[in-house]
Amino acid sequence: MTTDSTHLTDSDSVAGRWPVPPPDGYTVDDLFTLPDLPPHTQLIDGSLVFRSAQRPAHAAAVELLFAGLRRTMPPDLRVRQELAVVLDRRNGHEPDVTVVRTEALTTKWQSHVAAADVLLAVEVVSPDSEARDRDTKPHKYAAAGIPHFWLVETAGPGAHPVVEVYERGHATGAYMLTGIHRDRLSLKVPYAVEIDIA
């Protein structure tokens, strides 16, 4: 991988040249401008995080929720996969599924939006990112003001999704669990949603 030479040292890996973080870590500007980063690289607390290949159960859950959310989506909203969300200058995360305001999408090839334009972030738990999916990301999404968050587990018999639904409390600024759904998602917020997840 090649990067800007200001981020490299003479002791770089013999297998390839890897970027060395700046003293204060990377910023979202770096995330969107460093050349040759692997697809779906995220920025968490100034560190670049690379995504592993996803398992079939993970991909199936993402597709199921994406299709279900899209089916009843009002015209002022859009559902996206692989869209980075800028939380602050040191955090650019990529939820598995994102519901965003239509007005925030200004081009067909847009790769990121601001957290203020996101209504729902969905994370499907992966073995390689369990702690980030269950702890780090929800806290950061809530702190950035994203009003709704779903945490999706795919383990267990049949590996069908179990969806934990959270809403951000106005007084606390933290997510509160409003339901655990194993067979059907039937919700009124962020808009009317009906998804068979069994």
XYZ file of C-alpha atoms in Angstrom:
198
model
C 0.000 0.000 0.000
C 1.348 3.403 -0.858
C 0.544 6.514 1.091
C 1.757 10.041 1.510
C 5.453 9.852 2.363
C 5.034 12.111 5.386
C 3.347 9.197 7.133
C 6.080 6.623 6.420
C 9.322 5.721 8.151
C 12.461 3.852 7.045
C 11.501 0.926 9.256
C 8.257 0.182 7.407
C 7.258 -3.444 6.938
C 9.277 -5.378 4.364
C 5.995 -6.833 3.090
C 4.734 -3.390 2.126
C 4.733 0.242 3.099
C 2.174 0.890 5.824
C 1.040 4.317 6.948
C 2.403 5.544 10.261
C -0.190 7.657 12.088
C 0.524 11.324 12.728
C 1.311 12.153 16.386
C -2.316 13.090 17.130
C -3.811 10.279 15.019
C -5.667 10.456 11.743
C -8.595 12.744 11.002
C -11.629 12.251 8.771
C -9.842 14.368 6.148
C -7.136 11.684 6.067
C -9.759 8.924 5.890
C -11.196 10.367 2.691
C -7.912 11.401 1.046
C -5.256 8.778 1.899
C -4.650 6.719 -1.244
C -4.976 2.931 -1.442
C -6.897 2.361 1.783
C -8.839 -0.920 1.683
C -12.583 -0.575 1.014
C -14.725 0.128 4.088
C -11.843 1.434 6.197
C -13.188 3.262 9.248
C -11.678 5.852 11.554
C -12.194 5.229 15.267
C -10.580 7.608 17.757
C -7.976 8.625 15.195
C -7.008 5.061 14.248
C -7.696 3.383 10.914
C -9.710 0.166 11.283
C -9.870 -2.297 8.392
C -12.881 -4.554 7.864
C -12.522 -8.318 7.570
C -14.482 -10.387 5.081
C -18.067 -10.755 6.315
C -19.715 -14.097 7.021
C -22.809 -15.197 5.073
C -25.118 -14.733 8.112
C -23.880 -11.158 8.497
C -24.452 -10.350 4.816
C -27.908 -11.953 4.885
C -28.958 -9.911 7.934
C -27.745 -6.686 6.311
C -29.664 -7.425 3.101
C -32.828 -8.371 5.002
C -32.849 -5.157 7.054
C -31.875 -2.984 4.099
C -34.746 -4.350 1.996
C -37.216 -4.126 4.881
C -36.326 -0.529 5.690
C -36.476 0.475 2.042
C -39.930 -1.043 1.494
C -41.792 1.516 3.643
C -39.368 4.421 3.478
C -40.922 7.905 3.183
C -39.653 10.143 0.351
C -37.669 12.440 2.643
C -35.422 9.542 3.758
C -33.024 7.093 2.102
C -31.495 3.828 3.274
C -27.842 3.157 2.456
C -25.174 0.526 2.915
C -21.459 1.322 2.876
C -21.940 4.988 3.708
C -19.458 6.579 6.101
C -20.859 8.762 8.878
C -18.675 11.589 10.157
C -19.176 11.764 13.929
C -16.341 14.227 14.654
C -12.891 15.004 13.258
C -11.400 11.763 14.690
C -14.300 9.399 13.982
C -15.713 8.301 10.641
C -17.696 5.091 11.081
C -19.494 2.983 8.485
C -22.666 1.400 9.889
C -23.885 -1.748 8.137
C -27.128 0.069 7.294
C -27.896 3.790 7.596
C -31.122 5.761 7.258
C -30.292 9.300 6.184
C -32.180 12.430 5.165
C -32.610 12.616 1.391
C -31.445 16.240 1.297
C -28.040 15.170 2.657
C -27.353 13.037 -0.428
C -26.273 15.493 -3.067
C -24.486 13.177 -5.535
C -24.921 9.605 -6.737
C -21.367 8.694 -5.670
C -21.419 10.318 -2.235
C -19.282 8.360 0.218
C -20.124 10.045 3.541
C -22.602 12.193 5.448
C -22.594 14.099 8.728
C -24.062 12.476 11.834
C -26.669 15.254 11.995
C -28.233 13.862 8.794
C -28.579 10.292 10.121
C -31.792 9.043 11.750
C -30.818 5.393 12.232
C -27.538 3.479 12.390
C -27.611 -0.323 12.264
C -24.707 -2.531 13.298
C -24.731 -6.293 12.689
C -22.307 -7.855 15.175
C -19.247 -9.497 13.588
C -16.821 -11.811 15.383
C -13.886 -9.545 14.510
C -15.590 -6.387 15.815
C -17.839 -7.484 18.705
C -16.542 -4.927 21.212
C -16.753 -2.071 18.709
C -20.266 -3.056 17.565
C -21.682 -3.563 21.072
C -19.893 -0.853 23.029
C -17.727 1.664 21.170
C -20.002 2.481 18.255
C -23.306 2.835 20.154
C -21.707 5.270 22.596
C -20.217 7.326 19.799
C -23.430 7.328 17.740
C -25.408 8.522 20.763
C -22.834 11.196 21.601
C -23.058 12.438 17.986
C -26.851 12.801 18.320
C -28.049 9.939 16.084
C -31.573 9.333 17.458
C -32.024 5.624 16.676
C -29.695 2.620 16.813
C -30.243 -1.084 16.142
C -27.822 -3.771 17.304
C -28.273 -7.037 15.418
C -27.053 -10.442 16.572
C -26.967 -13.393 14.170
C -25.720 -16.152 16.483
C -27.851 -19.014 17.729
C -30.164 -21.612 16.142
C -30.855 -20.858 12.503
C -28.656 -17.745 12.746
C -31.661 -15.540 12.054
C -31.301 -11.959 13.266
C -32.235 -10.793 16.741
C -32.629 -7.008 16.724
C -32.163 -4.828 19.792
C -33.814 -1.431 19.220
C -32.523 1.688 20.988
C -33.668 5.309 21.155
C -31.569 8.223 22.318
C -32.882 9.913 25.447
C -33.077 13.701 25.147
C -32.177 14.281 28.792
C -29.321 11.770 29.050
C -27.988 11.763 25.494
C -27.611 7.981 25.845
C -29.402 5.114 24.130
C -32.214 3.337 25.948
C -33.335 -0.160 24.958
C -36.950 -0.061 23.742
C -37.323 -3.655 22.570
C -35.744 -6.961 21.530
C -37.227 -8.442 18.359
C -36.799 -12.104 17.371
C -39.578 -12.768 14.870
C -40.899 -9.477 13.554
C -39.832 -5.858 13.657
C -42.954 -3.740 13.986
C -41.991 -0.148 14.782
C -43.351 3.384 14.489
C -39.978 5.160 14.650
C -37.946 6.420 12.921
C -40.927 5.672 10.612
C -43.447 2.834 10.222
C -41.416 -0.360 9.714
C -42.628 -3.962 9.326
C -39.895 -6.576 8.765
C -40.218 -10.338 9.116
C -36.867 -11.323 10.647
C -37.719 -14.965 11.380
